[in-house]
CSV table of C-alpha atoms and ligand atoms in Angstrom, one decimal:
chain,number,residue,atom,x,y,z
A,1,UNK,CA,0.0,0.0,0.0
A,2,UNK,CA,1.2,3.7,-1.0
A,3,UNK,CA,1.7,5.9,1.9
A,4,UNK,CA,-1.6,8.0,0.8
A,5,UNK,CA,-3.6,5.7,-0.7
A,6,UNK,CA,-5.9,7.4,-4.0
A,7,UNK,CA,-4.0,10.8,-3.6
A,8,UNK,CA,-1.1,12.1,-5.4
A,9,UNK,CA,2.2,13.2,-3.7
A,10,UNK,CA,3.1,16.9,-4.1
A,11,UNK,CA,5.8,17.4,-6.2
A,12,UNK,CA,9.0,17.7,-4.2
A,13,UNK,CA,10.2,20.9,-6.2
A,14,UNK,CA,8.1,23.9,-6.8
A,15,UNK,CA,7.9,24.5,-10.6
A,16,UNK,CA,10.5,27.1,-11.8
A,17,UNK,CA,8.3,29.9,-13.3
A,18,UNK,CA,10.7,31.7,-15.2
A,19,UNK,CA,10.0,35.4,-15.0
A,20,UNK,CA,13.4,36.7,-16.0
A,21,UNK,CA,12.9,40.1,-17.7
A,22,UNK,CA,14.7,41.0,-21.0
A,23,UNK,CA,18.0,42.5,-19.9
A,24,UNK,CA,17.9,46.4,-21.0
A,25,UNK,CA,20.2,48.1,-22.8
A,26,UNK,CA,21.6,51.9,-22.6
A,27,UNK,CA,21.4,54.3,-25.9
A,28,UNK,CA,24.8,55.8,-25.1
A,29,UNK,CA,25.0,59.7,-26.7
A,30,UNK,CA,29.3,60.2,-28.0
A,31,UNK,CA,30.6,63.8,-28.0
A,32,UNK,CA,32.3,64.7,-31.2
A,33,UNK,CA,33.2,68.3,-32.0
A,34,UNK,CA,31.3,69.3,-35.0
A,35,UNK,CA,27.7,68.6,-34.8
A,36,UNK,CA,25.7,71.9,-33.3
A,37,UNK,CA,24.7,71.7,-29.4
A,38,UNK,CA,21.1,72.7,-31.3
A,39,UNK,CA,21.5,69.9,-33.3
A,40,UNK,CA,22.1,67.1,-30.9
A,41,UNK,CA,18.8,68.9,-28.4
A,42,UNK,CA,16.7,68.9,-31.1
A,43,UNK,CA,17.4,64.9,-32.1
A,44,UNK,CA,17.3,64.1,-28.9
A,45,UNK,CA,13.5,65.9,-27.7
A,46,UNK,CA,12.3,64.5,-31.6
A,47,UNK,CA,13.6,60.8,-30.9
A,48,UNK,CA,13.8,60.5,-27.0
A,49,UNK,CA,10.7,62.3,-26.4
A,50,UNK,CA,12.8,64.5,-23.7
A,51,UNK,CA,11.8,68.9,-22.9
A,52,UNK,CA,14.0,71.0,-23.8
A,53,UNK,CA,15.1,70.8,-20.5
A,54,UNK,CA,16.3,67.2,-20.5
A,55,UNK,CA,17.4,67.2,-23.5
A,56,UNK,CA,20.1,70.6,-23.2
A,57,UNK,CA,21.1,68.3,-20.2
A,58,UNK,CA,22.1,64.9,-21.6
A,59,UNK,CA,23.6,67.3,-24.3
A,60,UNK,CA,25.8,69.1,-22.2
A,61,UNK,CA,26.7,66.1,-20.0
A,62,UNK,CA,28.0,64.1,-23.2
A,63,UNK,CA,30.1,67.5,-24.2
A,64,UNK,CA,32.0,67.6,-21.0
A,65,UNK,CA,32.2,64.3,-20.4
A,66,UNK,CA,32.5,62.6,-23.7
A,67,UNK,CA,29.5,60.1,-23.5
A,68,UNK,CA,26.0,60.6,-21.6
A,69,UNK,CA,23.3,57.5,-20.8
A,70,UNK,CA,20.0,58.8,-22.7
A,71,UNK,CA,17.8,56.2,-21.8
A,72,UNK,CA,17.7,52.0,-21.3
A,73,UNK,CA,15.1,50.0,-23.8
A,74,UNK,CA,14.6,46.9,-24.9
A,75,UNK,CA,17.4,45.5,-26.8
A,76,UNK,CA,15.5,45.9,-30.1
A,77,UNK,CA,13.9,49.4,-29.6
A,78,UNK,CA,17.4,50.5,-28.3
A,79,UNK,CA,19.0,50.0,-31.1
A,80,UNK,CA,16.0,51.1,-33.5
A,81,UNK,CA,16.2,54.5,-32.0
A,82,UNK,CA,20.0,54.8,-31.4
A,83,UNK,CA,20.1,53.9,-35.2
A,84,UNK,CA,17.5,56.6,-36.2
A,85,UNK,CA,19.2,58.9,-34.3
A,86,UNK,CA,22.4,58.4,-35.5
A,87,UNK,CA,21.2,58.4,-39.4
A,88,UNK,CA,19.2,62.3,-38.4
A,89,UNK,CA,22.4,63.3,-37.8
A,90,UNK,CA,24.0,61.9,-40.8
A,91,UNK,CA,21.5,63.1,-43.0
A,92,UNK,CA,22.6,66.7,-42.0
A,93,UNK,CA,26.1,65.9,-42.5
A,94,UNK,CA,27.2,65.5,-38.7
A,95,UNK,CA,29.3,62.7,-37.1
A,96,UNK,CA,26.6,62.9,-34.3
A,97,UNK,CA,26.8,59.1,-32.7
A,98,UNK,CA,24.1,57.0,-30.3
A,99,UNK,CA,25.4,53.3,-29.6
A,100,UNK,CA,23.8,51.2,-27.3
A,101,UNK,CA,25.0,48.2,-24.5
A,102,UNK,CA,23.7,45.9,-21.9
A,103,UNK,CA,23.0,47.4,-18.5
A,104,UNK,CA,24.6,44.8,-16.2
B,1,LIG,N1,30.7,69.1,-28.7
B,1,LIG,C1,29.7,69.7,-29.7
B,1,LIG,C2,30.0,71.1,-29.9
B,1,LIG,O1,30.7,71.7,-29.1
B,1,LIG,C3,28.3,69.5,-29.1
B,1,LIG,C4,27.9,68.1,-28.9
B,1,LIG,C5,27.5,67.7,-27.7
B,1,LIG,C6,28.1,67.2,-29.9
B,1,LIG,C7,27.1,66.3,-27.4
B,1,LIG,C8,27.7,65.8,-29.7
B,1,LIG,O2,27.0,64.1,-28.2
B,1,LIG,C9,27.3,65.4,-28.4
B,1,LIG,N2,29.4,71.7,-30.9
């Protein structure tokens, strides 16, 4: 005879329910020395969705200290906009660059 006869043993291990989140990743903003302080605001509010505000901010950040955080995404919509930002400024003939990386 079973120990619990006509019942069924709990399973010794709780089910892993794997609720990992995507890791997100950082649009990084580089400082070069060409493209307009304007320039790099006004790509930033139009792509970012950041005021004026914000945006002379991350600006001025990258120009002093060479690179700024703009925001973390998913991996796919990180690169998207760091992409589209990147080709703005290449349509206007600036080096202005967005790269993106895994947040630890
Ligand atoms: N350094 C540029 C200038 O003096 C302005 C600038 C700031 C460019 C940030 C790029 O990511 C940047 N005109």
């Amino acid at each position: 005879m079973p120990p619990n006869p006509g019942t069924v043993a709990p399973p010794k291990t709780r089910p892993r329910v794997k609720t990992e989140r995507p890791k997100l990743h950082k649009v990084i903003l580089v400082n070069d020395d060409f493209t307009p302080r304007e320039f790099v605001v006004m790509v930033l509010k139009a792509e970012f969705r950041m005021s004026e505000d914000e945006a002379h901010r991350v600006m001025i950040t990258a120009h002093q200290k060479g690179v700024c955080v703009v925001a973390v995404f998913t991996k796919d919509v990180a690169e998207t906009k760091a992409t589209r930002a990147t080709d703005a400024g290449k349509a206007a003939g600036y080096p202005l660059l967005f790269t993106t990386e895994p947040e630890e």
